[in-house]
XYZ file of C-alpha atoms in Angstrom:
483
model
C 4.985 -6.852 1.011
C 8.131 -7.146 -1.059
C 11.649 -8.057 0.034
C 14.126 -5.686 -1.577
C 17.676 -6.903 -2.179
C 20.293 -5.875 -4.697
C 20.596 -9.391 -6.106
C 16.858 -9.829 -6.722
C 16.051 -9.995 -10.411
C 13.855 -7.060 -11.356
C 11.820 -6.201 -14.414
C 14.206 -4.916 -17.123
C 13.770 -1.156 -17.621
C 13.134 -1.664 -21.340
C 10.001 -3.677 -20.533
C 8.549 -0.734 -18.650
C 9.723 2.000 -21.008
C 8.266 0.182 -24.003
C 4.876 -0.052 -22.301
C 5.047 3.515 -20.996
C 5.973 4.939 -24.393
C 3.092 3.051 -26.001
C 0.595 4.265 -23.384
C 0.467 7.843 -24.677
C 0.732 9.322 -21.189
C -0.507 12.782 -20.299
C 2.413 15.188 -19.797
C 3.152 16.503 -16.331
C 1.842 20.127 -16.285
C 5.072 21.751 -15.192
C 4.081 25.217 -16.425
C 1.285 25.416 -13.831
C 3.611 24.700 -10.891
C 4.034 27.563 -8.406
C 4.952 25.738 -5.187
C 6.225 22.196 -4.615
C 6.491 20.007 -1.519
C 8.317 16.703 -2.061
C 7.962 14.047 0.650
C 10.433 11.163 0.926
C 10.178 8.186 3.232
C 13.957 7.647 3.123
C 16.935 9.683 1.928
C 17.203 8.860 -1.824
C 13.437 8.490 -2.477
C 13.300 12.171 -3.415
C 16.155 11.664 -5.889
C 14.925 8.433 -7.459
C 11.324 9.564 -7.817
C 11.481 13.323 -8.223
C 14.999 14.730 -8.735
C 14.120 15.759 -12.288
C 10.986 17.505 -11.062
C 13.022 19.241 -8.350
C 15.634 20.426 -10.855
C 12.995 21.562 -13.354
C 11.044 23.411 -10.641
C 14.251 25.080 -9.432
C 14.996 26.336 -12.942
C 11.438 27.720 -13.113
C 11.879 29.604 -9.817
C 9.338 27.502 -7.911
C 9.322 27.616 -4.099
C 10.358 24.111 -2.923
C 10.198 22.197 0.366
C 11.565 18.680 0.797
C 10.466 16.580 3.791
C 12.450 13.425 4.584
C 10.693 11.215 7.117
C 13.559 9.036 8.374
C 17.349 9.056 8.318
C 17.705 5.673 6.579
C 19.582 4.073 9.448
C 18.170 0.600 8.724
C 19.353 0.294 5.119
C 22.107 -2.193 6.048
C 20.866 -3.959 9.188
C 23.643 -6.578 9.091
C 26.542 -4.261 8.343
C 29.695 -5.259 10.268
C 31.320 -1.888 9.591
C 28.604 0.723 10.215
C 26.275 1.233 13.142
C 22.737 2.547 12.553
C 23.824 5.911 13.961
C 26.717 6.072 11.508
C 24.463 5.143 8.597
C 21.965 7.814 9.634
C 24.686 10.471 9.645
C 25.982 9.320 6.241
C 22.559 9.338 4.659
C 21.639 12.751 6.041
C 24.752 14.057 4.370
C 23.894 12.267 1.135
C 20.425 13.757 0.824
C 21.806 17.227 1.517
C 24.441 16.709 -1.194
C 21.850 15.425 -3.667
C 19.558 18.392 -3.100
C 22.489 20.764 -3.484
C 22.758 19.442 -7.042
C 19.111 19.508 -8.151
C 17.441 22.020 -5.807
C 20.017 24.143 -3.997
C 17.394 26.679 -2.914
C 14.997 24.109 -1.433
C 14.161 24.047 2.265
C 14.853 20.572 3.673
C 13.046 19.253 6.753
C 14.335 16.051 8.381
C 11.805 14.394 10.677
C 14.180 11.740 12.147
C 11.401 9.151 12.419
C 12.413 5.464 12.682
C 13.474 3.764 9.450
C 11.130 0.825 8.936
C 8.678 2.156 11.526
C 6.825 4.923 9.717
C 3.523 3.039 9.859
C 3.529 3.595 13.613
C 4.373 7.289 13.214
C 1.583 8.398 10.892
C 0.235 11.087 13.223
C 3.496 13.000 13.802
C 4.492 12.593 10.156
C 1.142 13.960 8.953
C 1.335 16.864 11.387
C 4.870 17.740 10.293
C 3.931 17.766 6.598
C 0.841 19.847 7.361
C 3.065 22.402 9.153
C 5.343 22.614 6.109
C 2.291 23.201 3.911
C 0.976 25.887 6.247
C 4.360 27.602 6.351
C 4.028 28.524 2.682
C 0.648 30.194 2.992
C -2.692 29.221 1.503
C -1.924 29.279 -2.222
C -1.773 26.355 -4.650
C 0.830 23.689 -3.876
C 1.664 20.329 -5.394
C 2.495 17.630 -2.829
C 4.570 14.793 -4.275
C 5.208 11.661 -2.197
C 5.976 7.941 -2.525
C 3.143 5.865 -3.988
C 1.092 4.019 -1.397
C 0.975 0.965 -3.675
C 4.759 0.685 -3.943
C 4.971 -2.475 -1.836
C 7.084 -0.917 0.934
C 5.348 -0.165 4.254
C 7.344 3.029 4.788
C 6.379 4.259 1.312
C 2.737 3.490 2.016
C 2.939 5.382 5.300
C 4.667 8.413 3.761
C 2.144 8.542 0.920
C -0.740 8.268 3.372
C 0.654 11.002 5.613
C 1.228 13.327 2.659
C -2.314 12.797 1.373
C -3.823 13.305 4.815
C -1.793 16.468 5.354
C -2.912 17.780 1.968
C -6.511 17.567 3.130
C -5.738 20.326 5.651
C -4.562 22.659 2.896
C -7.316 23.783 0.466
C -4.897 24.621 -2.333
C -3.038 21.291 -2.303
C -2.886 18.785 -5.148
C -1.456 15.300 -4.528
C 0.751 13.215 -6.805
C 2.722 10.073 -5.948
C 5.810 8.469 -7.464
C 6.435 4.718 -7.649
C 9.927 3.437 -6.857
C 10.068 -0.271 -6.068
C 7.004 -1.063 -8.177
C 9.187 -0.542 -11.258
C 11.383 -3.346 -9.912
C 8.885 -5.987 -8.768
C 5.952 -5.086 -11.023
C 5.261 -5.712 -14.688
C 3.105 -3.812 -17.196
C 1.161 -6.925 -18.210
C 0.052 -7.528 -14.619
C -1.244 -3.980 -14.268
C 0.906 -3.442 -11.173
C 1.173 0.281 -11.938
C -2.047 1.896 -13.261
C -0.715 3.455 -16.459
C -3.873 5.489 -17.095
C -3.190 7.506 -13.944
C 0.436 8.361 -14.805
C 1.699 11.792 -15.761
C 5.072 11.851 -17.550
C 7.745 14.493 -17.042
C 10.322 14.373 -19.858
C 13.675 15.597 -18.583
C 15.962 17.833 -20.569
C 19.519 16.620 -21.078
C 20.797 19.058 -18.449
C 18.183 17.997 -15.905
C 18.815 14.293 -16.568
C 22.537 14.850 -16.052
C 21.865 16.647 -12.765
C 19.650 13.797 -11.613
C 22.451 11.343 -12.355
C 24.850 13.366 -10.189
C 22.269 13.572 -7.410
C 21.769 9.808 -7.482
C 25.527 9.257 -7.334
C 25.568 11.381 -4.155
C 23.690 8.567 -2.410
C 26.850 6.483 -2.502
C 25.861 4.278 0.456
C 22.931 3.008 -1.610
C 24.406 2.749 -5.112
C 27.790 1.298 -4.113
C 28.790 -1.250 -1.449
C 29.725 0.080 1.972
C 32.627 -2.378 1.959
C 33.529 -5.810 0.647
C 32.189 -7.447 3.817
C 28.947 -9.466 3.819
C 26.138 -7.210 4.982
C 27.602 -4.152 3.243
C 26.315 -4.956 -0.238
C 24.966 -2.337 -2.656
C 21.334 -1.777 -1.782
C 19.768 -0.445 -4.993
C 19.679 -3.016 -7.831
C 21.164 -1.864 -11.101
C 17.927 -2.657 -12.954
C 16.160 -0.194 -10.666
C 18.626 2.676 -10.942
C 18.797 2.177 -14.721
C 15.056 2.817 -14.956
C 15.448 6.148 -13.171
C 18.265 7.162 -15.518
C 16.053 6.777 -18.599
C 15.150 10.465 -18.864
C 11.502 10.511 -17.763
C 9.823 10.712 -14.360
C 6.337 9.382 -13.681
C 3.757 10.547 -11.161
C 0.424 8.962 -10.293
C -2.743 10.978 -9.882
C -5.223 9.905 -7.163
C -7.463 6.938 -7.848
C -10.508 9.024 -8.755
C -8.603 11.012 -11.378
C -10.511 9.623 -14.344
C -13.931 10.627 -13.058
C -13.248 14.034 -11.506
C -12.693 17.335 -13.347
C -9.230 18.850 -12.871
C -8.839 22.061 -10.876
C -8.157 25.197 -12.893
C -5.026 25.922 -10.866
C -3.234 22.777 -11.961
C -4.629 21.321 -15.204
C -4.489 17.603 -15.767
C -4.451 16.650 -12.084
C -7.564 16.130 -9.930
C -8.222 18.257 -6.892
C -7.916 16.053 -3.772
C -10.454 18.183 -1.926
C -13.075 16.982 -4.411
C -13.085 13.516 -2.920
C -11.942 11.976 0.388
C -8.448 10.547 0.566
C -8.789 6.788 0.504
C -12.034 6.833 -1.417
C -12.507 4.229 -4.089
C -12.037 4.900 -7.776
C -15.708 4.027 -7.992
C -16.599 6.469 -5.238
C -20.297 6.437 -6.034
C -20.432 2.630 -5.564
C -17.858 1.142 -3.206
C -17.750 2.399 0.361
C -14.715 4.594 1.089
C -12.770 5.478 4.188
C -15.175 8.199 5.268
C -17.984 5.681 5.787
C -15.871 3.590 8.159
C -14.350 6.564 9.978
C -17.870 7.767 10.725
C -19.046 4.292 11.687
C -16.265 3.652 14.184
C -16.087 7.144 15.633
C -14.724 6.683 19.152
C -16.195 3.204 19.602
C -13.953 0.224 20.270
C -16.228 -2.605 19.067
C -19.222 -1.318 17.081
C -19.987 -4.753 15.586
C -19.694 -6.429 19.013
C -17.122 -8.953 17.787
C -15.929 -9.489 21.356
C -19.305 -10.056 23.016
C -21.790 -11.656 20.623
C -22.082 -15.454 20.558
C -23.022 -15.208 16.879
C -19.657 -13.605 16.081
C -17.686 -16.013 18.260
C -19.332 -19.041 16.655
C -18.850 -17.708 13.121
C -15.206 -16.957 13.906
C -14.660 -20.481 15.244
C -16.273 -21.983 12.130
C -14.048 -19.860 9.897
C -10.901 -20.981 11.680
C -12.063 -24.605 11.739
C -12.631 -24.489 7.975
C -8.952 -23.817 7.251
C -7.716 -26.981 5.529
C -4.195 -26.876 6.981
C -2.932 -26.595 10.517
C -0.510 -23.804 9.628
C 0.186 -21.308 6.851
C 3.424 -19.654 5.823
C 2.116 -16.204 4.894
C -1.456 -14.979 5.366
C -3.292 -11.785 4.436
C -6.468 -10.539 6.110
C -7.899 -7.382 4.526
C -10.628 -5.747 6.584
C -9.216 -6.962 9.909
C -11.260 -4.427 11.944
C -10.239 -4.555 15.628
C -8.286 -7.781 15.201
C -10.446 -10.424 16.890
C -10.316 -12.886 13.972
C -6.746 -11.709 13.372
C -5.716 -13.187 16.715
C -7.009 -16.605 15.641
C -5.286 -16.381 12.273
C -2.049 -15.323 13.955
C -2.017 -18.599 15.870
C -2.142 -20.490 12.571
C 0.361 -18.423 10.546
C 4.106 -17.952 10.419
C 3.554 -14.447 9.036
C 0.334 -12.479 8.883
C -0.445 -9.122 7.292
C -3.661 -7.573 8.631
C -5.098 -4.478 6.967
C -8.046 -2.155 7.307
C -9.257 0.949 5.514
C -9.797 2.918 8.748
C -7.133 3.929 11.225
C -9.226 3.584 14.417
C -9.842 -0.202 14.235
C -6.302 -0.762 12.959
C -4.847 0.935 16.034
C -7.039 -1.259 18.239
C -5.976 -4.403 16.358
C -2.315 -3.443 16.628
C -2.739 -2.966 20.379
C -4.516 -6.326 20.711
C -1.654 -8.173 19.016
C 1.232 -6.040 20.227
C 3.125 -9.133 21.453
C 2.690 -11.030 18.156
C 5.872 -9.962 16.384
C 5.060 -12.017 13.287
C 1.924 -9.941 12.602
C 2.179 -6.714 10.579
C -0.520 -4.094 10.127
C -1.133 -1.690 7.236
C -3.828 0.829 6.425
C -4.984 -0.221 2.959
C -8.072 0.207 0.858
C -8.585 -2.984 -1.090
C -8.748 -3.676 -3.934
C -7.048 -0.433 -4.943
C -4.215 -1.132 -2.486
C -2.893 -4.677 -2.450
C 0.350 -6.001 -0.959
C 2.716 -7.843 -3.262
C 2.456 -11.241 -1.587
C 2.576 -14.078 -2.304
C 0.232 -15.565 0.297
C -0.810 -19.135 0.917
C -3.896 -17.862 2.780
C -6.162 -14.903 1.971
C -9.189 -14.386 4.223
C -12.025 -12.194 2.904
C -14.215 -11.974 5.974
C -17.097 -9.491 5.700
C -15.376 -7.229 3.155
C -16.646 -8.112 -0.335
C -20.074 -6.500 -0.070
C -18.529 -3.074 0.571
C -17.411 -3.134 -3.084
C -19.460 -2.311 -6.119
C -19.430 -4.854 -8.954
C -16.289 -3.518 -10.648
C -14.309 -3.318 -7.432
C -15.476 -6.797 -6.443
C -14.040 -8.143 -9.684
C -10.772 -6.359 -8.934
C -10.804 -7.726 -5.394
C -11.219 -11.282 -6.659
C -8.561 -10.863 -9.344
C -5.993 -9.431 -6.970
C -6.669 -12.020 -4.282
C -6.279 -14.912 -6.703
C -3.184 -13.413 -8.337
C -1.474 -13.139 -4.948
C -2.089 -16.793 -4.005
C 0.706 -19.341 -4.066
C 0.198 -22.560 -6.023
C -1.059 -24.218 -2.831
C -2.878 -21.103 -1.663
C -6.254 -21.059 0.087
C -8.891 -18.333 -0.212
C -11.529 -18.191 2.519
C -14.611 -15.980 2.174
C -17.286 -15.421 4.817
C -20.153 -12.922 4.552
C -23.462 -11.909 6.172
C -26.359 -12.876 3.892
C -29.040 -10.396 4.928
C -29.395 -7.114 2.979
C -27.913 -3.917 4.419
C -29.132 -0.694 2.838
C -25.735 1.019 2.801
C -23.832 -1.915 1.260
C -23.529 -2.037 -2.551
C -23.833 -5.873 -2.633
C -25.193 -8.763 -0.608
C -23.119 -11.612 0.744
C -24.570 -14.112 -1.729
C -23.627 -11.777 -4.601
C -20.031 -11.852 -3.393
C -19.834 -15.638 -3.114
C -21.598 -16.273 -6.412
C -19.209 -13.950 -8.203
C -16.218 -15.447 -6.431
C -17.112 -18.907 -7.687
C -17.768 -17.651 -11.217
C -14.693 -15.485 -11.656
C -11.871 -16.872 -9.540
C -11.154 -20.101 -11.424
C -10.724 -21.772 -8.024
C -12.258 -25.036 -6.855
C -14.605 -25.100 -3.868
C -13.013 -27.256 -1.185
C -15.640 -26.643 1.489
C -18.791 -24.594 1.966
C -21.128 -23.771 4.816
C -24.452 -21.995 4.261
C -27.035 -21.015 6.839
C -29.666 -18.313 7.102
C -27.278 -15.684 8.421
C -23.950 -16.189 6.695
C -22.110 -18.091 3.993
C -18.615 -19.530 4.197
C -16.575 -20.820 1.242
C -13.078 -22.290 1.118
C -11.515 -22.197 -2.352
C -8.229 -23.579 -3.684
C -6.447 -23.896 -6.989
C -7.650 -26.964 -8.893
C -7.734 -29.794 -8.327
C -9.195 -29.565 -4.834
C -7.845 -32.249 -2.507
C -9.864 -33.032 0.588
C -8.348 -32.660 4.039
C -8.637 -36.414 4.623
C -6.838 -37.148 1.353
C -4.145 -34.603 2.117
C -3.716 -36.188 5.544
C -3.184 -39.635 4.034
C -6.460 -41.180 5.153
C -7.566 -42.093 1.623
C -5.857 -44.551 -0.687
């Protein structure tokens, strides 16, 4: 995850606009728009990401709903002058004022969910968005929400809820807008998939209206006061990007391999593939596989009861070359049994899984571990910003096809600190449903990662590798036992 502060240096807007202009992006098909639902995690997301779209759709006479998940009460947690309740009231007024500028005829729905806690409110948020969709009848609708890869847990949750709600509405098409990724990401790193972007060029009048709407969010673009804790929240490099005259929207991950629907050309129909499915849907296993596998079961792999699993877990934890880690990431955490062991060795731990059922069980298991966060992610498509000094790939690599495995390795290595450790552990026997075998994963990891092997353990059933940035230094040497 990313820490957002106004004094954090961000990527200059010119770096992004140069790359975006050179990418030859597909235009946003505004002419095909008949109904629009814009979802915002916080008041101001709708303005930053989609105010130009809202203004353009209003001019075209499009029916518009705006859903704002939280009141933004946590934007200034250390403010000495404003309570959370006061901030919530201010920000509700700001979003109403902003919409009065760009979409005065829009219907606004405020959900009043907790700012910073949307991940734990996915069900009510999804249900509320689905009700808004149903309220407009069964015709075509474009659902626009924050991008799940934006690096903010509330944005990920809002994007997930919007996509899940869209699955209940046959005429819905999903698009997502990045916000913070323009700040922390760079084009060279591929942090925003340019090939999936659709560009909406704003007219001068629409761009001017967007500027006035953004200014309406005065609690975010100006300091609350001169006191420490009341600083301006939105960095100038970020707001400058959104004033550049173009808005960008991401199509779903499978956009390049699916034909567009006739109702909304240029954008894939989300009903054609499951939300959360991989870009290589015919290779890597998607969310549907794991939702079906878990069903209502609490421990389908018997992590809690099998001696094999307990022993393998103990060996994995014993292989960690340091007593403690600053920031760890465990994708594919399942029900959180290994997560509990990693939590005891980490100052901060992010645990993720593609399926909601095991993630809820893991969250319940570690409910008292306040330094552990949980997110529903599909790696490698979704990847938190990091950095991490420990990444644990335990029984996840063989769910990928070859291309996604390469992406998994690349993203894991890129997120490691200079002293970072990557641990991989996988079952070696073939499984018919899995695209790869455990040995395929470990062989490719050694070939592609550029990391040194610090330790390895191989037996008939599983393989365990510990990799570090070169040069590898043994635990004894690091502990001062060698001259």
